[in-house]
Short mmCIF file of C-alpha atoms in Angstrom, two decimals:
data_model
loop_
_atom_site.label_atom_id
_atom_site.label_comp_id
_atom_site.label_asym_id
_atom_site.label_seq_id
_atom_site.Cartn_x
_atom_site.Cartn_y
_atom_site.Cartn_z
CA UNK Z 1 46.36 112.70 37.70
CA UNK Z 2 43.14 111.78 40.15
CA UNK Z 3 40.91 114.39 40.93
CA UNK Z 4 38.85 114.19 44.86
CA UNK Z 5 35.51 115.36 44.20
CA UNK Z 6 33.96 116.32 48.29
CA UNK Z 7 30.60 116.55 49.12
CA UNK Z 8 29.48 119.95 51.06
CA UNK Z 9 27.76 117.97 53.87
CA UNK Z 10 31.36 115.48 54.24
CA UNK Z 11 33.44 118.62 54.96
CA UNK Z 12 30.56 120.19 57.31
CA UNK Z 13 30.80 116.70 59.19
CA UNK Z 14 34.55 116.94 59.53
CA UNK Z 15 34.93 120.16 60.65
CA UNK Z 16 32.33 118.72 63.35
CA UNK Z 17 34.68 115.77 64.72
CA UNK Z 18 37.66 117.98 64.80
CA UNK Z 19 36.14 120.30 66.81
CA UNK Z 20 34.58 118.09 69.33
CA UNK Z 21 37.89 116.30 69.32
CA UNK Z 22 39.97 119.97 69.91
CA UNK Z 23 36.95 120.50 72.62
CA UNK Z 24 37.65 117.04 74.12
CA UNK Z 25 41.79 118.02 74.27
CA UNK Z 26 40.77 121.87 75.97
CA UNK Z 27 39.00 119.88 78.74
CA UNK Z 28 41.96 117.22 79.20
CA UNK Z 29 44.73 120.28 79.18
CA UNK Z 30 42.35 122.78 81.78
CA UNK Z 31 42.35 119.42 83.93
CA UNK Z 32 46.31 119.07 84.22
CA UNK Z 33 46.83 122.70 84.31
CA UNK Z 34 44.49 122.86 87.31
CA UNK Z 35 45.73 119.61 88.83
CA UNK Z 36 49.80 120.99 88.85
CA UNK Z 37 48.45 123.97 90.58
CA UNK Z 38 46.72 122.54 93.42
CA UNK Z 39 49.77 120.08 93.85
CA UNK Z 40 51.88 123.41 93.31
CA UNK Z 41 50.16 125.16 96.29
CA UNK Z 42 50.30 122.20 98.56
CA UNK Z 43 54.37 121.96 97.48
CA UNK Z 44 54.38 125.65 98.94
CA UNK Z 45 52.54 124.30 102.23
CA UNK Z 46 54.57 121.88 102.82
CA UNK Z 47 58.22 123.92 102.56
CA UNK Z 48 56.36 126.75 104.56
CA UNK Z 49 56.01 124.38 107.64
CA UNK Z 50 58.95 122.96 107.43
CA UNK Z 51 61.02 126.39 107.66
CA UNK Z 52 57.98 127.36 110.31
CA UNK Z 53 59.76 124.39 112.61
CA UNK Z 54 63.58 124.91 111.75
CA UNK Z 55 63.74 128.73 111.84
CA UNK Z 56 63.32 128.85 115.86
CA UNK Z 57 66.43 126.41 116.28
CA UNK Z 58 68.75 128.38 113.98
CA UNK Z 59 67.28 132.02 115.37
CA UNK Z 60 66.59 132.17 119.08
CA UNK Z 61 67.25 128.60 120.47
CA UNK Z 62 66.37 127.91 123.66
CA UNK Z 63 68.72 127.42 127.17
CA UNK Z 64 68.09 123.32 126.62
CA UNK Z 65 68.22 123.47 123.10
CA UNK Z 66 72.23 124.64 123.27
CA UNK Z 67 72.72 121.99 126.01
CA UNK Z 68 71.62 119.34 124.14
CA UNK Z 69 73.38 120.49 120.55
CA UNK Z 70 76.35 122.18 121.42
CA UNK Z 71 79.53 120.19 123.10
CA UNK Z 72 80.65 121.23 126.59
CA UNK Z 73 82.52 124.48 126.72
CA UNK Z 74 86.57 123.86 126.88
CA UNK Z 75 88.44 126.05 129.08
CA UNK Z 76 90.85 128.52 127.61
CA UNK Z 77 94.53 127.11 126.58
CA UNK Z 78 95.86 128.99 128.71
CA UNK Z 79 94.07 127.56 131.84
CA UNK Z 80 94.74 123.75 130.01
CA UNK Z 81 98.46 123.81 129.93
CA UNK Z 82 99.27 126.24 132.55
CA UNK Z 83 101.31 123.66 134.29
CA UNK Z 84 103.42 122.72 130.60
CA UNK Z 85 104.00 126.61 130.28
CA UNK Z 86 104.99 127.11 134.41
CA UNK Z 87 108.73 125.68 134.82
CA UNK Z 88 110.86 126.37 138.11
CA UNK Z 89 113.71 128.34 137.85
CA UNK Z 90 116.52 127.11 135.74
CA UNK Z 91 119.26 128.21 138.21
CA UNK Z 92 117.40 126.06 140.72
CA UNK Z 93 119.32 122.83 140.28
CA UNK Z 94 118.89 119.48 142.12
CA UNK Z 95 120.83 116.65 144.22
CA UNK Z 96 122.09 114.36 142.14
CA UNK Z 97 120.33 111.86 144.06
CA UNK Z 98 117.32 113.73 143.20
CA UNK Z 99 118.47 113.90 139.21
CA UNK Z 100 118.46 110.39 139.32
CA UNK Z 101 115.03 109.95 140.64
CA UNK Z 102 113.86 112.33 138.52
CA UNK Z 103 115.18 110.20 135.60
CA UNK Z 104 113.97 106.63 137.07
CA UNK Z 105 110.76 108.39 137.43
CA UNK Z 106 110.37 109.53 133.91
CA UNK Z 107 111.59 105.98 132.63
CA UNK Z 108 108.71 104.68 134.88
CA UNK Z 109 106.16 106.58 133.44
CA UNK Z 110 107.21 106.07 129.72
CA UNK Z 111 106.77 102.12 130.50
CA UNK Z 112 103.18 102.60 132.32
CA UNK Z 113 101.98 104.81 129.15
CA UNK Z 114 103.00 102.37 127.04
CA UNK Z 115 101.34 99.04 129.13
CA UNK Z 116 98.30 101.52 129.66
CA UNK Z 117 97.86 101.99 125.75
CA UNK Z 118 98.03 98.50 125.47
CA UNK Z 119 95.66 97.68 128.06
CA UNK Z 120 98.37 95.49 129.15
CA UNK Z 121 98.64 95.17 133.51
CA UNK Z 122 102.03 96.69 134.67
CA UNK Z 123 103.49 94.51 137.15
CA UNK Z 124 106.96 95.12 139.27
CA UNK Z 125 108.80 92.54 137.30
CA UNK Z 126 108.21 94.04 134.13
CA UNK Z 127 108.26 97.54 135.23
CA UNK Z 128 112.05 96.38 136.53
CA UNK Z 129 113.32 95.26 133.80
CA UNK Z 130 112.49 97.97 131.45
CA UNK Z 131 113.43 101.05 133.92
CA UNK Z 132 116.53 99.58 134.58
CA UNK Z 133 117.27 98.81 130.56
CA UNK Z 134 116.74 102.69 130.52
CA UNK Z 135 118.46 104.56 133.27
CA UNK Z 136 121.12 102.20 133.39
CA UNK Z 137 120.72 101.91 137.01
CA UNK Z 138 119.32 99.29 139.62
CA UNK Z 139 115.71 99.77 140.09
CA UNK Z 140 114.11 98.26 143.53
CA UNK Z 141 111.05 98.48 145.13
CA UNK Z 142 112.61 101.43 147.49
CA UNK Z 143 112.96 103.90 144.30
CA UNK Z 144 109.14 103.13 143.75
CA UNK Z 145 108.29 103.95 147.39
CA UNK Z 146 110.57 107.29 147.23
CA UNK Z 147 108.58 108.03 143.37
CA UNK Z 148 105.42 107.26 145.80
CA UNK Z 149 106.36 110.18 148.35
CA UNK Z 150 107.67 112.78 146.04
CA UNK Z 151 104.14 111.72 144.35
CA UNK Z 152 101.26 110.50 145.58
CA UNK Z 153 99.23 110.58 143.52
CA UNK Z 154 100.60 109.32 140.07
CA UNK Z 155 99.49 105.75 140.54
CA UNK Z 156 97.25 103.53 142.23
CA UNK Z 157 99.27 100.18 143.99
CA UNK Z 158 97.66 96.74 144.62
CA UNK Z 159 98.77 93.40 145.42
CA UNK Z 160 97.10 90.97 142.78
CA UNK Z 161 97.53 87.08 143.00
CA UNK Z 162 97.61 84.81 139.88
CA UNK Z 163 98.97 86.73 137.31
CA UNK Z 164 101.58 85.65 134.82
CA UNK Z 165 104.98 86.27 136.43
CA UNK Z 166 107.18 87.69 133.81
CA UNK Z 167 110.62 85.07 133.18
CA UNK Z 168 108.78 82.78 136.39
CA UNK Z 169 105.77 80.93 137.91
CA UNK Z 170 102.16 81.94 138.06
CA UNK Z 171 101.63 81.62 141.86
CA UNK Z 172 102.04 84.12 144.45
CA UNK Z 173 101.18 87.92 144.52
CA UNK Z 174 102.62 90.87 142.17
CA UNK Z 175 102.88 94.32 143.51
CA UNK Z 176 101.09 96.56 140.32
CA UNK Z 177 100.58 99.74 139.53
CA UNK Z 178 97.95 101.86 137.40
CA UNK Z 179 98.12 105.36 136.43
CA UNK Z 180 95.68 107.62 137.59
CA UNK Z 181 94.39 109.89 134.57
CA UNK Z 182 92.27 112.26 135.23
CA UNK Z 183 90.25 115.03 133.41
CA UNK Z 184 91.39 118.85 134.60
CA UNK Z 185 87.35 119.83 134.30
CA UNK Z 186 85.72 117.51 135.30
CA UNK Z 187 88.25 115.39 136.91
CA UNK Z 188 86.62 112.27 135.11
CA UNK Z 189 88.97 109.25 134.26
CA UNK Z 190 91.13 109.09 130.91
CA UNK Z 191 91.40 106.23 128.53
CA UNK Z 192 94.53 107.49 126.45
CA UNK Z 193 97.47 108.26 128.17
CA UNK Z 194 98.91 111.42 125.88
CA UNK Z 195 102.63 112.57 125.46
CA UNK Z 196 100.54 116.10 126.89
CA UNK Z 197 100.52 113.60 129.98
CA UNK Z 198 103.62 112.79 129.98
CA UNK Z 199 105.04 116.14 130.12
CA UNK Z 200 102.91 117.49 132.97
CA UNK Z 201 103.32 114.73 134.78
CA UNK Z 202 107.26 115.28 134.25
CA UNK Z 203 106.92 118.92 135.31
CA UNK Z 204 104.74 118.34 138.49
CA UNK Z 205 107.28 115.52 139.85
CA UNK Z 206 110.19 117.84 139.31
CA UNK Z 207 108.36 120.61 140.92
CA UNK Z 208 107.83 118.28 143.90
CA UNK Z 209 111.25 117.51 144.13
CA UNK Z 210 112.31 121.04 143.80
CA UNK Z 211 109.77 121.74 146.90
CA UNK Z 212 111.43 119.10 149.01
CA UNK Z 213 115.12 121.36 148.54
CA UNK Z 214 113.15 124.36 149.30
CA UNK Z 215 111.71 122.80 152.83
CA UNK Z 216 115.89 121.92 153.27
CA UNK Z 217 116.88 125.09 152.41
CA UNK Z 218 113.99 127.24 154.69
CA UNK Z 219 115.36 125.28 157.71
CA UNK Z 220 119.02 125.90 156.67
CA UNK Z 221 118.71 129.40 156.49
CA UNK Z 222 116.86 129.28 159.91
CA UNK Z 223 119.59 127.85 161.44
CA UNK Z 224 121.77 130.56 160.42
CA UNK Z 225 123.74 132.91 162.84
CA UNK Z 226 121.67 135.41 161.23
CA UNK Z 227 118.53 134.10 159.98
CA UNK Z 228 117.25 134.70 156.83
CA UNK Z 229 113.61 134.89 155.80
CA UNK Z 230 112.95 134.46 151.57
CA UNK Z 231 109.63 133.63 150.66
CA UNK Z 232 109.76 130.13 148.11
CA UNK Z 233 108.33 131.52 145.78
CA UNK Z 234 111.31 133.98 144.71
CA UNK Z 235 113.57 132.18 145.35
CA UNK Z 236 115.76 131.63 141.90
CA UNK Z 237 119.39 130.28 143.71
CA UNK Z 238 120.02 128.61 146.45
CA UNK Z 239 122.56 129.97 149.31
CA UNK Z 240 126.04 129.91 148.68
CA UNK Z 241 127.27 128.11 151.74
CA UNK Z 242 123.54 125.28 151.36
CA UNK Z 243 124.98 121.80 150.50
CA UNK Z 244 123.11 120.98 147.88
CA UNK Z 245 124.40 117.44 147.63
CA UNK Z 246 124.03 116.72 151.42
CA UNK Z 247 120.02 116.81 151.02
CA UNK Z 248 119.07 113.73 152.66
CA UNK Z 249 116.89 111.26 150.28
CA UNK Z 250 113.63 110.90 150.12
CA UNK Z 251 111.89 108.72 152.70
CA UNK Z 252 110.62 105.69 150.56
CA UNK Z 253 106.57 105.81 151.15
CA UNK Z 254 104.80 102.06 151.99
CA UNK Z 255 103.49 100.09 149.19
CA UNK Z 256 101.02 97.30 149.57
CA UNK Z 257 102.29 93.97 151.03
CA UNK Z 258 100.69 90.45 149.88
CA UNK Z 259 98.49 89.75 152.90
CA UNK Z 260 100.67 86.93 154.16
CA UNK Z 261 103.94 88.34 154.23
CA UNK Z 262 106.03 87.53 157.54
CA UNK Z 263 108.35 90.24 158.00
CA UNK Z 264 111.80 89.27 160.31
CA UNK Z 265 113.71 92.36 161.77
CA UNK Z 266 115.69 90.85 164.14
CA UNK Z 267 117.95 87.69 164.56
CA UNK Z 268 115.82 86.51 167.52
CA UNK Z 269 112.29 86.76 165.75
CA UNK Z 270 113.80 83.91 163.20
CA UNK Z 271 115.00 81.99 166.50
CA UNK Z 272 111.06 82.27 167.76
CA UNK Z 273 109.74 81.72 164.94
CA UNK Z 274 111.88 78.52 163.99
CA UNK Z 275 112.14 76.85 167.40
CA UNK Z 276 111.04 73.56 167.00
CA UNK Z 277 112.72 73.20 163.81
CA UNK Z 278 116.20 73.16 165.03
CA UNK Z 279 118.60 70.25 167.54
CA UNK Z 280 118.96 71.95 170.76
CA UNK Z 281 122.34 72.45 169.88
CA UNK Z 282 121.74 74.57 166.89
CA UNK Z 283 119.39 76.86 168.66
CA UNK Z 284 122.35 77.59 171.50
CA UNK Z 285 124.68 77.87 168.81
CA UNK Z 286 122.52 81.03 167.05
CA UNK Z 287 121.66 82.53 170.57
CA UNK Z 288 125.36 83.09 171.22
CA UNK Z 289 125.82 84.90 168.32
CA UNK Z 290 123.13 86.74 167.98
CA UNK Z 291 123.82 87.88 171.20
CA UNK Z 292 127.48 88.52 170.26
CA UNK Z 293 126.00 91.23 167.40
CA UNK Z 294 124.14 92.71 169.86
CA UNK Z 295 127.00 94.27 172.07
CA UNK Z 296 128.75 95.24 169.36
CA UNK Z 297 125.86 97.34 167.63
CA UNK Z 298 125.45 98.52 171.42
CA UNK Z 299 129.21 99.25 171.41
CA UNK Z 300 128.75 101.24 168.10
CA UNK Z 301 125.75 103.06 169.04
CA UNK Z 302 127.58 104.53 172.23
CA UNK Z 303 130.49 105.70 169.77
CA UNK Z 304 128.41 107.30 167.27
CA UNK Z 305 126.77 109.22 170.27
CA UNK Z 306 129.77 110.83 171.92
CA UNK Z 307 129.69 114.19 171.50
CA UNK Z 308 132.58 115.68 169.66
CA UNK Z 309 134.86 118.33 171.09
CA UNK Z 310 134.85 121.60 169.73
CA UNK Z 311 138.41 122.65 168.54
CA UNK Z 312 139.95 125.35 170.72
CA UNK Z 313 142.28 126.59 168.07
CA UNK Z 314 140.06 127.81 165.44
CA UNK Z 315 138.10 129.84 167.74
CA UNK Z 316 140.95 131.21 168.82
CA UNK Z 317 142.03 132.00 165.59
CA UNK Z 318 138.90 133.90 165.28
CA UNK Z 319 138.58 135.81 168.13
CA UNK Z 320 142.40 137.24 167.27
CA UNK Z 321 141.69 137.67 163.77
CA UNK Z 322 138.54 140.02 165.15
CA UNK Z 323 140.17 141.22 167.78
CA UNK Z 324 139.94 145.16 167.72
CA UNK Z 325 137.45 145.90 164.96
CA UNK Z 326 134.42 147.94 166.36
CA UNK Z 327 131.32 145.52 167.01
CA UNK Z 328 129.10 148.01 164.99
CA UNK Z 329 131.52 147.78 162.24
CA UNK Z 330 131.11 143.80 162.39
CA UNK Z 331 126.80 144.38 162.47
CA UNK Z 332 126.84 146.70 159.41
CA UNK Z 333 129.27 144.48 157.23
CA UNK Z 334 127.08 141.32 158.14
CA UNK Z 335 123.62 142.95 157.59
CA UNK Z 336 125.34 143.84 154.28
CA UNK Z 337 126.29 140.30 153.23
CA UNK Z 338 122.86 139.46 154.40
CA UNK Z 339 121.24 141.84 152.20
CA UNK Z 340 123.57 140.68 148.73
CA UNK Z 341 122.94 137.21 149.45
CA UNK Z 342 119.25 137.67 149.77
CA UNK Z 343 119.40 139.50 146.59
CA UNK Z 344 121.33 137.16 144.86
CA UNK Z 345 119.09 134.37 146.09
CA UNK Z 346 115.73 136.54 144.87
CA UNK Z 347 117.86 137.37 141.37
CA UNK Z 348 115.58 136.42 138.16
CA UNK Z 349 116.85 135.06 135.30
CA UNK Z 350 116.32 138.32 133.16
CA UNK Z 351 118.24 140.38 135.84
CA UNK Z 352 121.00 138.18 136.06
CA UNK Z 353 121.66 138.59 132.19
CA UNK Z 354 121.30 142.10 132.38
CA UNK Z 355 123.98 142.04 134.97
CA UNK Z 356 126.21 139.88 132.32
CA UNK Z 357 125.57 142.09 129.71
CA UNK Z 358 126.45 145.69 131.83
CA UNK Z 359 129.65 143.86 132.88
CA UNK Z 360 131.09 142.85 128.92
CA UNK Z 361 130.73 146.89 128.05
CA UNK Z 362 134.04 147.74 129.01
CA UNK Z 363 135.79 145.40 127.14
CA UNK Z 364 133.25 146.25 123.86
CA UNK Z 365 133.78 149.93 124.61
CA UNK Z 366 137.29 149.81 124.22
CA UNK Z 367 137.44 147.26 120.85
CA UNK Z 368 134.95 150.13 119.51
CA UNK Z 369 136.64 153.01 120.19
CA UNK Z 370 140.05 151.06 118.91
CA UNK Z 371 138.05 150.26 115.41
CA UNK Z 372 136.85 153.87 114.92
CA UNK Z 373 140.48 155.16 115.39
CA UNK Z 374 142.15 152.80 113.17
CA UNK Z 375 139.01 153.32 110.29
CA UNK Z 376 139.68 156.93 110.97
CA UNK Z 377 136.38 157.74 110.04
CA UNK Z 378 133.31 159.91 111.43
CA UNK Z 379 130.58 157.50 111.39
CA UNK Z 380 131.01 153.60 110.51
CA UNK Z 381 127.37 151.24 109.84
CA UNK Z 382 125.86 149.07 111.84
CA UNK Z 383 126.51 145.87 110.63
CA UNK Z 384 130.54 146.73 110.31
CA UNK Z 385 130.40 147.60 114.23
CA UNK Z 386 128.96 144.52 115.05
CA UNK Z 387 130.93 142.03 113.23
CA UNK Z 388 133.78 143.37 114.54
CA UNK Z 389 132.25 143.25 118.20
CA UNK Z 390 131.72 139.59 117.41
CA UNK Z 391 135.15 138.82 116.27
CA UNK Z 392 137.19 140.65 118.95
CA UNK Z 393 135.79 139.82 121.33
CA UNK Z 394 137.67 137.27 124.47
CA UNK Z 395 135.44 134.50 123.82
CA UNK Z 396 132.25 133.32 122.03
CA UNK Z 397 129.53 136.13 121.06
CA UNK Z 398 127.19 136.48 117.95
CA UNK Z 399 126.06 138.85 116.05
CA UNK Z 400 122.58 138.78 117.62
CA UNK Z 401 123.95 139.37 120.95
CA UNK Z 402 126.66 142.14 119.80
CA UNK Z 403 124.13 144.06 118.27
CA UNK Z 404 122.25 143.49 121.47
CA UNK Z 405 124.79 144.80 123.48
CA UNK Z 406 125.49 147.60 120.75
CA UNK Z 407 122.15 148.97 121.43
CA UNK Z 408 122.44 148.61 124.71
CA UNK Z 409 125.57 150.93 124.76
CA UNK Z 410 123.28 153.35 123.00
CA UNK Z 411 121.10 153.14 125.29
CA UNK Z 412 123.49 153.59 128.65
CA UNK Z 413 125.96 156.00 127.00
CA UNK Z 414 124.75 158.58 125.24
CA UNK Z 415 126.76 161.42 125.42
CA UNK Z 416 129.59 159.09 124.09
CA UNK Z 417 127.93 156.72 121.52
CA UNK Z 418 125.04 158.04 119.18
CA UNK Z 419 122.79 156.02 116.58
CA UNK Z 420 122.19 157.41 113.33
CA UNK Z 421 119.54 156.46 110.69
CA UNK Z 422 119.39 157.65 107.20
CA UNK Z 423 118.35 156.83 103.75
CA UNK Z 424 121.79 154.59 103.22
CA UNK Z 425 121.20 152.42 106.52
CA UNK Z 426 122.28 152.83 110.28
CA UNK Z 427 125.64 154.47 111.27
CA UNK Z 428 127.33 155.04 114.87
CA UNK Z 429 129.14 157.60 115.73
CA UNK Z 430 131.15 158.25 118.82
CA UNK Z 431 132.34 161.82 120.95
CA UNK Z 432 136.46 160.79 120.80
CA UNK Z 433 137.25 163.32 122.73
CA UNK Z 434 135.62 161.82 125.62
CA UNK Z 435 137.58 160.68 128.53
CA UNK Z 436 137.10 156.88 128.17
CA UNK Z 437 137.53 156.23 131.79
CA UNK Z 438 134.83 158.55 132.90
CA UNK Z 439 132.86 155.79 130.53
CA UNK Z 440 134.26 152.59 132.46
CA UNK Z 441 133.44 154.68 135.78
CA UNK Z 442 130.20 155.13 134.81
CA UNK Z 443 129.50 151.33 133.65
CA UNK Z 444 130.79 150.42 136.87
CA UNK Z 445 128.23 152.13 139.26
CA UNK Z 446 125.42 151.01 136.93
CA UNK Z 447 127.20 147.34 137.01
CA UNK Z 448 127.37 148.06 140.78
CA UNK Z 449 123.71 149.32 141.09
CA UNK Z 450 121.88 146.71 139.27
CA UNK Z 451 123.89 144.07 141.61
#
């Protein structure tokens, strides 16, 4: 084993180094420690400004501020699709004529929407085939002019030259159409064409058609013995002895000619017009007969014209048939029917079920009263009442609509029919020694009042 033997003065001059050296490493430390706290406190700066700037925007912005930031303000739904959630009356029903523009209408505008989405040009030959692939009927430029009048403005017509023509040549012009899209704000254009589009655009044309009847129907009742004054906007039917289907058409609307097109109404403007092309012989030839279909339309004309004699008979009939009732008599019974029909005419849909509803109680009071006296029990539930009510009844009623009509019986009859709720469920019970036709004459004058 080796023994170290240290001088005094060798450890003295250690101790020295390793305390200059533990010196040296204070100094280095201090350094750092003072260094990471001036880059601490300049850290700190630095966030503090930058909340400084971004607590104003998220605090109190300014009026230009939410202009810039925030996306323009949308109106409420309510306001948007007003005209989606506004129908017509459904007992307001249309020409057939009118039906059938109503359907070559919507087959038009599914075959724009679809061209527009495609950024494809919708021409008249294209727009033909397609409608008429659809509707199953023949589509002409007249149904577009009458779709032009019942709406004007649904699209936007021009005559373009040298476009492809679709199953022909490319020369000549094309009669085309656009859809005009519009914005409801701002009434800016629209790229897309929506199926929202579609279905307002649906509704507004068969508004407009309905509109057209109405103008029929104001001048019909005008020209009544006793005329008749209903405002259009309440009016849910139309008058019993109106004609519905003898609504004249719609008067087609002019669409854009090319700017060359010669236009020949008569026989003799294609004589003028083609003089020097024919022999002598040929021209004398079509003078004679277009002079010949001349008369006759003259001849038909004064035909048409003569006025029609009245028939003696059935006024006669009349005036026997009133002969000897009081004229006062006559006034009151026709002010009468005035006043029904105008309140038939003015009828909501909502009343007019009511009026159904009042009018099946009879019938349901008597298969109830029948059930409780075969059950031959004091009270009977609900849900027993109104299946029977559904099954007995002449023709086709649920259980949502018997228990309708239940309640309304409840509702209308109380001192014969009573509800009763307890812990077990609902129960009816009924008075059966009340006289049951005191009940039908009672149903009647409310049937008769809400008439």
């Amino acid at each position: 084993m080796k023994h170290f033997y240290v001088n005094k003065e060798m450890v003295l001059k250690l101790d020295a180094v390793g305390f200059r050296e533990k010196l040296a490493g204070c100094g280095q430390l201090s350094e750092l420690k003072a260094r990471l706290a001036e880059f601490g406190k300049a850290a700190k700066a630095t966030r503090e400004r930058q909340t400084k700037k971004l607590i104003p925007k998220l605090t109190s912005p300014t009026k230009n501020e939410i202009i810039d930031i925030e996306s323009p303000k949308k109106a409420p739904a309510y306001e948007r699709f007003h005209s989606l959630a506004s129908p017509v009356p459904p007992s307001l029903t249309l020409p057939y004529h009118y039906k059938v523009l109503d359907e070559m209408f919507r087959g038009v505008d599914t075959v724009v929407s679809m061209l527009h989405q495609r950024s494809e040009l919708c021409t008249f030959t294209k727009l033909k085939a397609a409608v008429e692939l659809m509707v199953r009927r023949t589509f002409d430029v007249k149904n577009l002019g009458r779709i032009k009048a019942v709406y004007p403005t649904a699209y936007k017509f021009r005559q373009e030259k040298g476009l492809p023509r679709f199953g022909g040549k490319n020369s000549g012009y094309q009669l085309t159409l656009e859809a005009i899209l519009e914005h409801p704000q701002n009434g800016t254009k629209k790229e897309n064409f929506t199926a929202a589009d579609l279905l307002e655009r649906k509704n507004v044309f068969h508004r407009n058609l309905i509109d057209i009847v109405k103008k029929h129907h104001k001048e019909f009742l005008a020209k009544l013995d006793r005329p008749l004054k209903v405002p259009d906007d309440k009016i849910t039917r139309w008058h019993p002895k109106f004609q519905l289907d003898e609504v004249p058409a719609v008067e087609p609307s002019s669409l854009p000619l090319p700017p060359d097109v010669t236009t020949f109404t008569t026989a003799r403007d294609v004589l003028d017009q083609a003089k020097n092309k024919f022999t002598p012989r040929v021209q004398r030839a079509l003078e004679i007969v277009s002079a010949l279909s001349t008369s006759k339309d003259n001849i038909a004309e004064k035909t048409e014209t003569r006025p029609a004699t009245p028939s003696k008979t059935s006024n006669s009939s009349k005036k026997i048939a009133l002969e000897g009732v009081p004229q006062s008599l006559l006034e009151r019974i026709r002010a009468k029917e005035e006043k029904k029909l105008e309140h038939e005419m003015t009828r909501t849909p909502a009343q007019a079920k009511h009026i159904d509803t009042i009018n099946r109680l009879p019938e349901l009071v008597r298969i109830l009263r029948t059930f409780f006296v075969t059950q031959k029990k004091v009270a009977i539930p609900v849900d027993d009442a109104v299946e029977k009510l559904s099954d007995s009844y002449k023709t086709a009623l649920g259980k949502a609509e018997s228990e309708r009509h239940l309640k309304l019986m409840v509702e209308l009859l109380p001192e014969w029919i009573q509800l009763v709720t307890v812990k077990k469920g609902s129960f009816i019970k009924i008075n059966k020694n009340h006289d049951v036709q005191q009940i039908y004459a009672k149903l009647q004058k409310l049937l008769k009042q809400a008439s």
